[in-house]
mmCIF file of C-alpha atoms in Angstrom:
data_model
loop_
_atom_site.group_PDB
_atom_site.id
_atom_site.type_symbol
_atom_site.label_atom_id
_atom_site.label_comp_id
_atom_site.label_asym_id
_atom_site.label_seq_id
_atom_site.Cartn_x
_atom_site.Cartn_y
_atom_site.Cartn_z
ATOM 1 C CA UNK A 161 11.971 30.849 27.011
ATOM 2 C CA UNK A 162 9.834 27.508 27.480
ATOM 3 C CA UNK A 163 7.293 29.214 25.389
ATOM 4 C CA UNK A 164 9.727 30.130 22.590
ATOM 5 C CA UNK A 165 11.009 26.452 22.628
ATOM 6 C CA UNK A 166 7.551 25.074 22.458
ATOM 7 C CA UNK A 167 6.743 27.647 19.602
ATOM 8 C CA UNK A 168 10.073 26.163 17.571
ATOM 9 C CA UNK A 169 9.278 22.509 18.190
ATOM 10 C CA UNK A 170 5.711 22.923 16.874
ATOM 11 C CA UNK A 171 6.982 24.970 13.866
ATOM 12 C CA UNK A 172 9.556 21.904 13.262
ATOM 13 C CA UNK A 173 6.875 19.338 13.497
ATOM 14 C CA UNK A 174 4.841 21.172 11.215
ATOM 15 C CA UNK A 175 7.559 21.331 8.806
ATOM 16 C CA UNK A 176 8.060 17.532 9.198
ATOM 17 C CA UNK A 177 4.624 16.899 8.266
ATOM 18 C CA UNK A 178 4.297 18.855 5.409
ATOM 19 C CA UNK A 179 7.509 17.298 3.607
ATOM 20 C CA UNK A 180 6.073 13.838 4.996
ATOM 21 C CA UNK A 181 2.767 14.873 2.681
ATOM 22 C CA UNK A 182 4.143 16.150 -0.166
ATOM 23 C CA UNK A 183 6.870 12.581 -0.071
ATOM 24 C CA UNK A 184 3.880 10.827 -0.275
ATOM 25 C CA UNK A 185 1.972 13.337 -2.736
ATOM 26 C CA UNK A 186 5.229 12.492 -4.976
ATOM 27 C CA UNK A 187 4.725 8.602 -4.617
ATOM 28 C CA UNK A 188 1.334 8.724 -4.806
ATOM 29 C CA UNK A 189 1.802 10.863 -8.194
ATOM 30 C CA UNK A 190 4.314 8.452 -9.281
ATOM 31 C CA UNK A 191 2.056 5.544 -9.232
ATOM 32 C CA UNK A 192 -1.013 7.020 -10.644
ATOM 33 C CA UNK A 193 1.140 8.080 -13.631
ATOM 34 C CA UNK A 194 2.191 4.144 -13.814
ATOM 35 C CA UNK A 195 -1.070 3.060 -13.707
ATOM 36 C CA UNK A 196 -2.769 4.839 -15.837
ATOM 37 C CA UNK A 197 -0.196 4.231 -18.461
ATOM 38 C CA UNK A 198 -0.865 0.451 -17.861
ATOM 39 C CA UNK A 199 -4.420 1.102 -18.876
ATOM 40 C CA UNK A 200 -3.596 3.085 -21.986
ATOM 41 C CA UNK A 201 -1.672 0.284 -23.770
ATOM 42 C CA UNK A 202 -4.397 -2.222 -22.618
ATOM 43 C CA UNK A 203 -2.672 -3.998 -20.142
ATOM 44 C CA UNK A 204 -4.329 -3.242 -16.675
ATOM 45 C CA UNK A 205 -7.906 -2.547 -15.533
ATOM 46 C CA UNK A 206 -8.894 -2.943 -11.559
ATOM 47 C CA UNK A 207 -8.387 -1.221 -8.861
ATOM 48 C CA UNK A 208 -5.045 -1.122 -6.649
ATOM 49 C CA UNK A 209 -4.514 -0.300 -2.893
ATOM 50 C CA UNK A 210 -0.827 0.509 -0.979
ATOM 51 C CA UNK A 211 -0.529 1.024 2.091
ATOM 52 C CA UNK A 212 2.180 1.635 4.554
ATOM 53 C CA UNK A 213 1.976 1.392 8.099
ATOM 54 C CA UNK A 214 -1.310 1.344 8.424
ATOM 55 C CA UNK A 215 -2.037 4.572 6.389
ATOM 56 C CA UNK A 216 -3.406 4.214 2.969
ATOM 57 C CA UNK A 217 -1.195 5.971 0.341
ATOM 58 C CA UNK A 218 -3.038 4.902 -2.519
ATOM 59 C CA UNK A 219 -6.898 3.231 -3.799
ATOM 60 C CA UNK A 220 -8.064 3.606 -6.776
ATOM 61 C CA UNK A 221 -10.067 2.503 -9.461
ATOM 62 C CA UNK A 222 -8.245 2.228 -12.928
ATOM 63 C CA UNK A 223 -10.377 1.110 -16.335
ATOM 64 C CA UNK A 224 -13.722 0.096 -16.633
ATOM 65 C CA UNK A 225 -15.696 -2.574 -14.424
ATOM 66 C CA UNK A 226 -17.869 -3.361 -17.166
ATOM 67 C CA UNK A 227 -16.987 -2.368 -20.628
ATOM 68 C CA UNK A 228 -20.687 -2.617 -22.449
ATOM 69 C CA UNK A 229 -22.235 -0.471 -20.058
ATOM 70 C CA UNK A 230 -19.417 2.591 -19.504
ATOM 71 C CA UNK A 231 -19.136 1.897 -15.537
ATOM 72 C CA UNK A 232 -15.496 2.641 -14.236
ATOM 73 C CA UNK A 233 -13.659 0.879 -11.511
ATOM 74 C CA UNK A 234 -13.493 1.819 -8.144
ATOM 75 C CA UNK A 235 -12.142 1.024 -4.628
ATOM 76 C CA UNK A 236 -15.502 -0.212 -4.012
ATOM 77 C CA UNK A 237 -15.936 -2.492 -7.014
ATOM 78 C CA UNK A 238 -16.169 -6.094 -6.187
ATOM 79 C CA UNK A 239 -13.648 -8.048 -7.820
ATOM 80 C CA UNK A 240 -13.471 -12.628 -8.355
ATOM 81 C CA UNK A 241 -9.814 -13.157 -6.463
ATOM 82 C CA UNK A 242 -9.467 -16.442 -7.341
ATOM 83 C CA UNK A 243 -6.483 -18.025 -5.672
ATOM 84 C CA UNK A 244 -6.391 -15.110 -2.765
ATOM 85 C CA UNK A 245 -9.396 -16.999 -1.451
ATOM 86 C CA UNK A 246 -6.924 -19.838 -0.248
ATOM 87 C CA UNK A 247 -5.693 -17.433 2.540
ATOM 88 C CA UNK A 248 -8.974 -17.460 4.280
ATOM 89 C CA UNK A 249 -9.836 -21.389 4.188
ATOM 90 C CA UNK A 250 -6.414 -21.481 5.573
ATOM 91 C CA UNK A 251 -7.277 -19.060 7.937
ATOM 92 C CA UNK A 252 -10.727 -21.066 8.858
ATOM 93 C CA UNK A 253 -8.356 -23.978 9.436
ATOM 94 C CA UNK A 254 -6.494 -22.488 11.967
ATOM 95 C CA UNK A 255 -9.785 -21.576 13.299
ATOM 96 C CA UNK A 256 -11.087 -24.646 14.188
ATOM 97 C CA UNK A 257 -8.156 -25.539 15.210
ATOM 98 C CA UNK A 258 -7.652 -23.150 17.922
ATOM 99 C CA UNK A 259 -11.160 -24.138 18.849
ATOM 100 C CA UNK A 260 -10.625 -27.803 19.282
ATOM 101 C CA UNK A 261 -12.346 -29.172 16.252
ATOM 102 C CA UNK A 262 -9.811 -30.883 14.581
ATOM 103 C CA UNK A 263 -6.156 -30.908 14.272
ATOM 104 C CA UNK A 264 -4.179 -30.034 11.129
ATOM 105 C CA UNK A 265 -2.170 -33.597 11.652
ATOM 106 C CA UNK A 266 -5.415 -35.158 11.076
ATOM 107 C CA UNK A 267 -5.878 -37.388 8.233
ATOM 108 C CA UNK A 268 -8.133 -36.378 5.857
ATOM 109 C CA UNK A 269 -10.197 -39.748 5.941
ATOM 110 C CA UNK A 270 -11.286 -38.676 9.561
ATOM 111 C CA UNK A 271 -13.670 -36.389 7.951
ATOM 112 C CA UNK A 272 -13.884 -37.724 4.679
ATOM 113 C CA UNK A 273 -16.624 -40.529 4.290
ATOM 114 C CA UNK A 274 -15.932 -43.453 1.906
ATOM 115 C CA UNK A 275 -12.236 -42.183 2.097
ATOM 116 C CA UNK A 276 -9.809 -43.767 -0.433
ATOM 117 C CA UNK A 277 -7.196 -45.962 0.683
ATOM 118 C CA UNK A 278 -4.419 -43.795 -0.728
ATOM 119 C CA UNK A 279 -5.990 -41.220 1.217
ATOM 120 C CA UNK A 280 -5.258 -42.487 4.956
ATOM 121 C CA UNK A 281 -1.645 -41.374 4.836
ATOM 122 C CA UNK A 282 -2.233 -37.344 3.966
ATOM 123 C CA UNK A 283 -3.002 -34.860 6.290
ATOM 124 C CA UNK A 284 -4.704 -31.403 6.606
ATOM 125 C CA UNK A 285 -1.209 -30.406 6.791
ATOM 126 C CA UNK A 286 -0.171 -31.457 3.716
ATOM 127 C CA UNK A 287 -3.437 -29.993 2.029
ATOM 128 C CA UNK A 288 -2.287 -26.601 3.081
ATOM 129 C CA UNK A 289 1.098 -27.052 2.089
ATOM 130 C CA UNK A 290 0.257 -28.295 -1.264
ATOM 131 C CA UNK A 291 2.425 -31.683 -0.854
ATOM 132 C CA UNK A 292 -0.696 -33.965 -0.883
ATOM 133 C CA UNK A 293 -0.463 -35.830 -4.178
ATOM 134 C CA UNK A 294 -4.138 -35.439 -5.361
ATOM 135 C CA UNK A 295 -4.439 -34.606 -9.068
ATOM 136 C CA UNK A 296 -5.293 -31.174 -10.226
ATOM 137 C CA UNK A 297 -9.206 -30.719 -10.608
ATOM 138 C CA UNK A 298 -8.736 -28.070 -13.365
ATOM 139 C CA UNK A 299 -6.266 -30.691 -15.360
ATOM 140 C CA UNK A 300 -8.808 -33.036 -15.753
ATOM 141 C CA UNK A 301 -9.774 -33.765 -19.906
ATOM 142 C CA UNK A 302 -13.515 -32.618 -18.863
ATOM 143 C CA UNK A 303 -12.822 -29.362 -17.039
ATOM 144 C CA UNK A 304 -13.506 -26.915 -19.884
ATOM 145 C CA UNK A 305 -16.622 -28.674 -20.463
ATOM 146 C CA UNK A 306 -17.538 -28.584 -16.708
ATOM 147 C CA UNK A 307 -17.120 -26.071 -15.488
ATOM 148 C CA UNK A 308 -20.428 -24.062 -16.311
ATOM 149 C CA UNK A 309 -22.336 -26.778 -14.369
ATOM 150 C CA UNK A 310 -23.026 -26.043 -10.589
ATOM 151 C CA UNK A 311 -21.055 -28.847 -8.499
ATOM 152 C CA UNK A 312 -21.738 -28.830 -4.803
ATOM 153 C CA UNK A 313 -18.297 -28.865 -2.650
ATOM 154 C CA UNK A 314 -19.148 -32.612 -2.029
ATOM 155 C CA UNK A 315 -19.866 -33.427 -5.502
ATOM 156 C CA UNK A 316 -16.485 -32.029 -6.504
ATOM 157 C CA UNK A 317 -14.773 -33.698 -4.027
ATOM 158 C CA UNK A 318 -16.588 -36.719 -5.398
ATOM 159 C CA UNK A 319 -14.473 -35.730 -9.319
ATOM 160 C CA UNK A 320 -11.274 -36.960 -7.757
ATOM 161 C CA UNK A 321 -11.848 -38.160 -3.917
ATOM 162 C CA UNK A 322 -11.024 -42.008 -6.182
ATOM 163 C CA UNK A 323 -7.803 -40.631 -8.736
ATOM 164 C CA UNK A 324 -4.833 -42.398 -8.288
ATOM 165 C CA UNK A 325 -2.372 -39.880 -6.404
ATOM 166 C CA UNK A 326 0.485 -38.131 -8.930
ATOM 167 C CA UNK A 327 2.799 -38.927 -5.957
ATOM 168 C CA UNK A 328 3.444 -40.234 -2.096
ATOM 169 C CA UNK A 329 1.923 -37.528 0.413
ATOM 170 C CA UNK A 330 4.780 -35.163 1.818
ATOM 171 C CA UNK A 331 6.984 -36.113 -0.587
ATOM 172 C CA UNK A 332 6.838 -33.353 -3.378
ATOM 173 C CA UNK A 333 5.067 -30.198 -3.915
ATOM 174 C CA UNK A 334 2.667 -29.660 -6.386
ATOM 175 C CA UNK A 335 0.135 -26.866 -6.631
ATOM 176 C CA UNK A 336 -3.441 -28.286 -5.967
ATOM 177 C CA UNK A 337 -6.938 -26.540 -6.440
ATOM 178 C CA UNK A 338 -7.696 -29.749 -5.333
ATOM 179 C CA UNK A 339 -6.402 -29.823 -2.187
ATOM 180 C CA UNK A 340 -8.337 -26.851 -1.013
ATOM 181 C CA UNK A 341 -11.719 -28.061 -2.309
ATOM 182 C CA UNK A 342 -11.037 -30.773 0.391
ATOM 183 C CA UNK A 343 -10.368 -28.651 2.729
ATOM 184 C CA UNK A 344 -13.780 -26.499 2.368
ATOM 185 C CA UNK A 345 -15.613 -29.481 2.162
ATOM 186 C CA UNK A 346 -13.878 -30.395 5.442
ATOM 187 C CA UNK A 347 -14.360 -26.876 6.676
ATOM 188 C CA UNK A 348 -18.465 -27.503 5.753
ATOM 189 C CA UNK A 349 -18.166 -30.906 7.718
ATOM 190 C CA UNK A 350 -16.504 -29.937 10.955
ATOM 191 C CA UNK A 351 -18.260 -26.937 11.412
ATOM 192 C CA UNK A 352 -21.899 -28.357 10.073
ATOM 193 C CA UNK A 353 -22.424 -24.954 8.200
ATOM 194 C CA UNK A 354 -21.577 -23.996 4.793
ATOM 195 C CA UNK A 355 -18.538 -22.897 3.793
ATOM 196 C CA UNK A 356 -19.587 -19.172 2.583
ATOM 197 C CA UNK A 357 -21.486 -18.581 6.660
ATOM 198 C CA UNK A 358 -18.837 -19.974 8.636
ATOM 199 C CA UNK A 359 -16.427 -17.078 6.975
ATOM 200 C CA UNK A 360 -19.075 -14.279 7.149
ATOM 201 C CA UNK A 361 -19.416 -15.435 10.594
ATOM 202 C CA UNK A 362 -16.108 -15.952 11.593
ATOM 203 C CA UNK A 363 -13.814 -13.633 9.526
ATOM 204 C CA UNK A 364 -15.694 -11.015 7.364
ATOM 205 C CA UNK A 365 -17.700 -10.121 10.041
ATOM 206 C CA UNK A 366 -15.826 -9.529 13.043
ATOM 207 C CA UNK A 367 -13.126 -8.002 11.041
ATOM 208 C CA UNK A 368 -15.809 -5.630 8.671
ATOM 209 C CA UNK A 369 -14.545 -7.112 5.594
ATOM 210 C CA UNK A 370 -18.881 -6.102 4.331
ATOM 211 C CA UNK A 371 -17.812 -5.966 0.593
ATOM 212 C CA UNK A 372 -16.344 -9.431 0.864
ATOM 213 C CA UNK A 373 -17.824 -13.366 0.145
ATOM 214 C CA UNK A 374 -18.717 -16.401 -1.557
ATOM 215 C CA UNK A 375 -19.565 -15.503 -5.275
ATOM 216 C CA UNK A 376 -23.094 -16.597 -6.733
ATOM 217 C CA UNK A 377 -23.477 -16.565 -10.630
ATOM 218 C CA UNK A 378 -27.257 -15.858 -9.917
ATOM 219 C CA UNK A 379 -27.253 -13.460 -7.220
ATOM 220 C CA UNK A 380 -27.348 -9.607 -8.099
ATOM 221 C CA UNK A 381 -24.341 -7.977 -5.830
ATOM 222 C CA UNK A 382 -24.017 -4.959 -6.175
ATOM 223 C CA UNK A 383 -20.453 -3.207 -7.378
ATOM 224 C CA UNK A 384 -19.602 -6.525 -9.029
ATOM 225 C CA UNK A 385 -16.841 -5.944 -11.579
ATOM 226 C CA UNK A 386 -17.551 -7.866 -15.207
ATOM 227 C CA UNK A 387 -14.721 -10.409 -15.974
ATOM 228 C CA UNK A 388 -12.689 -10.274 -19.495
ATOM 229 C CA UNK A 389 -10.014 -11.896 -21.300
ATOM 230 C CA UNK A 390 -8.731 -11.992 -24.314
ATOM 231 C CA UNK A 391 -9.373 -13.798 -27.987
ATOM 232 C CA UNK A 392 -7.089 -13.027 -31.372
ATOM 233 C CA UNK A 393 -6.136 -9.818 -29.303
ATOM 234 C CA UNK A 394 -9.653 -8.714 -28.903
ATOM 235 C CA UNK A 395 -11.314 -8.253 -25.024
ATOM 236 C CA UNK A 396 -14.199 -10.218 -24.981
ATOM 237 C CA UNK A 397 -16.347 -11.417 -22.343
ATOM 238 C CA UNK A 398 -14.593 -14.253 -19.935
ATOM 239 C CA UNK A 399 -16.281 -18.182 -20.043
ATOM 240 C CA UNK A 400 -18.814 -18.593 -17.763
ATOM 241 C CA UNK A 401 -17.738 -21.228 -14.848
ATOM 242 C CA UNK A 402 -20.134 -21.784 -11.926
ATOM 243 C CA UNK A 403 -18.492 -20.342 -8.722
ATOM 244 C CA UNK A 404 -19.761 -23.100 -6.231
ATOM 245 C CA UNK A 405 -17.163 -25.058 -8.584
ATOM 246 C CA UNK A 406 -13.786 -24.117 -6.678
ATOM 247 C CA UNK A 407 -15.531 -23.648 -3.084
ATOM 248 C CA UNK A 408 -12.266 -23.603 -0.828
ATOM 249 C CA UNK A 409 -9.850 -22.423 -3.233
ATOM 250 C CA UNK A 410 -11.144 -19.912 -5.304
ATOM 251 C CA UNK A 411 -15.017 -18.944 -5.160
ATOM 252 C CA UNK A 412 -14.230 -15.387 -3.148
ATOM 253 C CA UNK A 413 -14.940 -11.745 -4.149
ATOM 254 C CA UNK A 414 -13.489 -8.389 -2.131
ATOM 255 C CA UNK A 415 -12.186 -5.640 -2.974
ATOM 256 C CA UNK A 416 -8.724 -3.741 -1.807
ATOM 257 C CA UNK A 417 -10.552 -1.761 0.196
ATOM 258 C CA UNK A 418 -11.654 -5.130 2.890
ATOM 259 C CA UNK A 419 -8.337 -6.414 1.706
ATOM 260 C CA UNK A 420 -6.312 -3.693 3.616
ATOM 261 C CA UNK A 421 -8.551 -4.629 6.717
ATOM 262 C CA UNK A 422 -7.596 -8.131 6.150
ATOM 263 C CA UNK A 423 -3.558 -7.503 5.803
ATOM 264 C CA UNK A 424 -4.428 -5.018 8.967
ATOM 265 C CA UNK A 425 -5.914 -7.319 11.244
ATOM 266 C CA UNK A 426 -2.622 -9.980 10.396
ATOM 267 C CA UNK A 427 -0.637 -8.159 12.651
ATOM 268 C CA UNK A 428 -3.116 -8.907 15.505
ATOM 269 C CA UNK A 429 -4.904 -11.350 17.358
ATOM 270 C CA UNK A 430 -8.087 -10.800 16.244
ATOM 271 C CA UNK A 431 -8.978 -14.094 14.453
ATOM 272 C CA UNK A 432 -5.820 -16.083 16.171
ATOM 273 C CA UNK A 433 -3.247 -15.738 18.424
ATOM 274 C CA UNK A 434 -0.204 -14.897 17.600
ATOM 275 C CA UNK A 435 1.558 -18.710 17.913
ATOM 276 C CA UNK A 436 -1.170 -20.029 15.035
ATOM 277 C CA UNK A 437 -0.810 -16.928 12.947
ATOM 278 C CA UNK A 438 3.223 -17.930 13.692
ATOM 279 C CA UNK A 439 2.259 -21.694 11.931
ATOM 280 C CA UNK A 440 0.604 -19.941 8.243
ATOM 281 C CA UNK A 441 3.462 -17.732 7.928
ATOM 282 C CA UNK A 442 6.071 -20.185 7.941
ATOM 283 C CA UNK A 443 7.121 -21.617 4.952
ATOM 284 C CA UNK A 444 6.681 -25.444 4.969
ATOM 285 C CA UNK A 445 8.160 -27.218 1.920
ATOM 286 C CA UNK A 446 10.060 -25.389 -1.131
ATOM 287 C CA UNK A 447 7.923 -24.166 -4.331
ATOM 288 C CA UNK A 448 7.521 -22.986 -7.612
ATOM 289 C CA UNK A 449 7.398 -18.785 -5.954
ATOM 290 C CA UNK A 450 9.350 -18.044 -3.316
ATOM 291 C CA UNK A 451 11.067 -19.474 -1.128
ATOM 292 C CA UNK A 452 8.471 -21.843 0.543
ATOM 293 C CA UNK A 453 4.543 -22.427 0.816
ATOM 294 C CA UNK A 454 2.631 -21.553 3.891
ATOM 295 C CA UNK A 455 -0.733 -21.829 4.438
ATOM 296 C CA UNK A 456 -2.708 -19.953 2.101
ATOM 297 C CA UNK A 457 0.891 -17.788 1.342
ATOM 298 C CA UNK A 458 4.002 -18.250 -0.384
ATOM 299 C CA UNK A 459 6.703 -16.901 1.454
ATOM 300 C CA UNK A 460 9.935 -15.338 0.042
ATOM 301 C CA UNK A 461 12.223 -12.316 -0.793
ATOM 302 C CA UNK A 462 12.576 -9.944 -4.034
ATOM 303 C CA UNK A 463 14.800 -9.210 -5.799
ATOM 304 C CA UNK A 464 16.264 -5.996 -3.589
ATOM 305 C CA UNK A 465 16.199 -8.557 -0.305
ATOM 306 C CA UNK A 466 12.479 -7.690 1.164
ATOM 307 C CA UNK A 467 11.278 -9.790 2.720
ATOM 308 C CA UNK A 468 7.513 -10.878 1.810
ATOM 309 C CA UNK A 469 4.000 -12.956 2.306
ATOM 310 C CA UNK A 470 1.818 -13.203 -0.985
ATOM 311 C CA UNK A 471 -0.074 -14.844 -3.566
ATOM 312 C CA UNK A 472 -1.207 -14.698 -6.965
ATOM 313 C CA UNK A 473 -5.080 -15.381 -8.044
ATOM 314 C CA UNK A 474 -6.405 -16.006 -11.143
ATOM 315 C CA UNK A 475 -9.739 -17.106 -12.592
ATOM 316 C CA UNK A 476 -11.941 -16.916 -15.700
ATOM 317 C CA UNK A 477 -11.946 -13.213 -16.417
ATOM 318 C CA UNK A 478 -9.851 -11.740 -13.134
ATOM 319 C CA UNK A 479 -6.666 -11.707 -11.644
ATOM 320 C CA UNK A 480 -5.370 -10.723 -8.404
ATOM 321 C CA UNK A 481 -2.301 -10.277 -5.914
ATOM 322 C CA UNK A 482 -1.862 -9.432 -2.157
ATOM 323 C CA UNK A 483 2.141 -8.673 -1.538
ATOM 324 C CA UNK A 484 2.417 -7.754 2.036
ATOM 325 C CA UNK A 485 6.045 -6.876 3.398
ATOM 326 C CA UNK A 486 6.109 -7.193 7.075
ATOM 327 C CA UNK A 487 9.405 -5.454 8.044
ATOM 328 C CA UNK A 488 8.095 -2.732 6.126
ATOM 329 C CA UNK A 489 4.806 -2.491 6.686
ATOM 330 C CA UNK A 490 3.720 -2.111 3.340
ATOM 331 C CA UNK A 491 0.740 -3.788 1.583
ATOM 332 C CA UNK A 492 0.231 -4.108 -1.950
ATOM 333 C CA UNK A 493 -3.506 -5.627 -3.451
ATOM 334 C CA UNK A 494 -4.018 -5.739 -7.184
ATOM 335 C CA UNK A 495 -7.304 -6.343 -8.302
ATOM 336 C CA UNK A 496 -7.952 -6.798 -12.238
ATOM 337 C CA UNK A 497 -11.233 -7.683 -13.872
ATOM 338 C CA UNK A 498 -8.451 -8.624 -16.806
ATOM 339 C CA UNK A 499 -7.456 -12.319 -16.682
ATOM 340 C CA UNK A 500 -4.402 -11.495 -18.637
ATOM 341 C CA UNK A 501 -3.560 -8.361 -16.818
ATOM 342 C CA UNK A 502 0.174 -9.005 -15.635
ATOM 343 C CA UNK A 503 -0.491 -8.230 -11.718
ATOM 344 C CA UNK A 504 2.301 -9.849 -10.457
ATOM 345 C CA UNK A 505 4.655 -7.323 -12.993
ATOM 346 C CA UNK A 506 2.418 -4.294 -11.754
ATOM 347 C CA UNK A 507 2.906 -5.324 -8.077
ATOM 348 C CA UNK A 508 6.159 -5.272 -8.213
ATOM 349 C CA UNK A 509 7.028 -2.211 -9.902
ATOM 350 C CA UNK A 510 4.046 -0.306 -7.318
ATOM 351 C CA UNK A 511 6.452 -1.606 -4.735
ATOM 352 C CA UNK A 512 9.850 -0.749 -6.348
ATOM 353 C CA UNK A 513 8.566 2.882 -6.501
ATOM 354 C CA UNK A 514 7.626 3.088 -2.965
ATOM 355 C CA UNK A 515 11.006 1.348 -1.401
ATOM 356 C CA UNK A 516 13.163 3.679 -3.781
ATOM 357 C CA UNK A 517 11.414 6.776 -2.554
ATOM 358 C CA UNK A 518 12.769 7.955 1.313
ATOM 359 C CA UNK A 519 10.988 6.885 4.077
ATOM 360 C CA UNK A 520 7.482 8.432 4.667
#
């Protein structure tokens, strides 16, 4: 009898699993067919990656990674993620933090030599939060002619460490490249390495992350996706800009692949303990997407009430988002070697089809 009851529950969880498989076979189909429809009318080329609860459903390469030369995307292809890089010099923050090396009350002058006047009152806080008042590096008259030239974290700094402020620190929030240029150069200055080791060393390392760094216009890396944009509805090559130019807020490369290690390790204590990793996820001050800014995140809800933590990137020739849904479980990371490439659209549909399917 035991034996006959065994037999029955093994045949049941075998039937489980196999309409588990072909659920996700069905999603999985469903998003390909998306997909690869977004590259047929020219919208989309990258790679994507979903997962959900820690098991990849999806990643794939979509389009090409360089157009002149015939070589397709791939999970493995290196993509610029611009913006997404703000996560991890948050993340170093909290870092030295947690390791006594400075505090995120500080004022910024405490690390910053020849520190403006109107700098005394802001803190690393308000850096992270974007509520610091320091004008926007890329607004500046000069940027487009610029940006090709290497700049030193220091020497950018230098561009606006003397600008009036657009506005009293803590008092409004305003997105700022700026503000997380400072912070790498104060990353570089507590730590007394450079801003690319201390992450290898402290982040990309210990979590694996081996396809992930600090971009170099002269270095040959290997499965480095070609940037593109667009001009009188033509693709053409994307403007050069030298990538030591937005050290701290937007000089990384990865790919989904180390980007689903990254969301992975989030719900650990790997880097931080829980109570610091508790301080970046909460929303701080109210924004322009979602309901508040973090550090390194916006917080908010869609529009069917989930609950999420992500951010858009951008930079000459790529765009990129990370959506990850913690009462879910379910990570979303669009990578696009197309600047115009409407990620935040395509991550958003990717996770409409996987919420209206049932449950995996």
């Amino acid at each position: 009898m035991k034996s006959k009851i065994y037999n029955l529950a093994k045949v049941a969880g075998l039937i489980v699993l196999l309409l588990c498989n072909c659920r996700a076979q069905e999603v999985t189909s469903e998003i390909d067919k998306y997909l690869n429809a977004a590259v047929e009318s020219g919208k989309f080329s990258g790679s994507v990656l979903i997962a959900r609860n820690g098991k990849v459903l999806l990643s794939k390469g979509y389009g090409m990674a360089n157009r002149e030369l015939n070589v397709p995307n791939t999970p493995q292809m290196k993509f610029r993620i611009g913006s997404l890089s703000k996560q991890f010099t948050a993340m170093t923050i909290m870092i030295l933090q947690e390791r006594g090396k400075l505090s995120v009350q500080d004022s910024v002058c405490k690390y910053v030599p020849d520190c403006s006047r109107d700098w005394a009152e802001i803190t690393i806080h308000q850096l992270l939060t974007h509520t610091s008042g320091i004008q926007e590096l890329l607004s500046f008259p000069d940027f487009q002619q610029t940006m090709a030239l290497p700049s030193p974290v220091a020497q950018t700094v230098e561009r606006f460490k003397h600008k009036p402020l657009d506005f009293k620190p803590g008092t409004k929030f305003k997105y700022s490249n700026s503000g997380y240029v400072l912070l790498g150069y104060i990353i570089e200055r507590v730590s007394g390495q450079s801003y690319e080791a201390y992450l290898r060393e402290n982040i990309f390392d210990p979590l694996k992350m081996s396809n992930s760094g600090s971009d170099h216009n002269d270095l040959i890396i290997e499965n480095r996706a070609a940037g593109y944009t667009k001009r009188d509805g033509r693709i053409i090559n994307a403007p050069y800009i030298d990538m030591s130019i937005p050290t701290g807020g937007g000089s990384l490369y990865s790919t989904v692949e180390d980007l689903f290690l990254w969301d992975q390790a989030l719900y650990t204590e790997k880097l931080i303990t829980k109570k610091s990793l508790a301080v970046i996820f909460t929303p701080y001050t109210t924004a322009d997407w979602g309901d508040g800014a973090a550090y390194g995140w916006f917080i908010g809800k869609d529009k069917s009430n989930h609950k999420y933590m992500g951010f858009l990137g951008g930079i000459n020739g790529f765009a990129a988002q990370i959506m990850r849904y913690p009462d879910e479980k379910l990570l979303v990371v669009v990578l696009s070697n197309f600047s115009f490439a409407p990620v935040t659209d395509i991550e958003s549909d990717l996770a409409a089809i996987v919420f209206s399917s049932k449950p995996l």
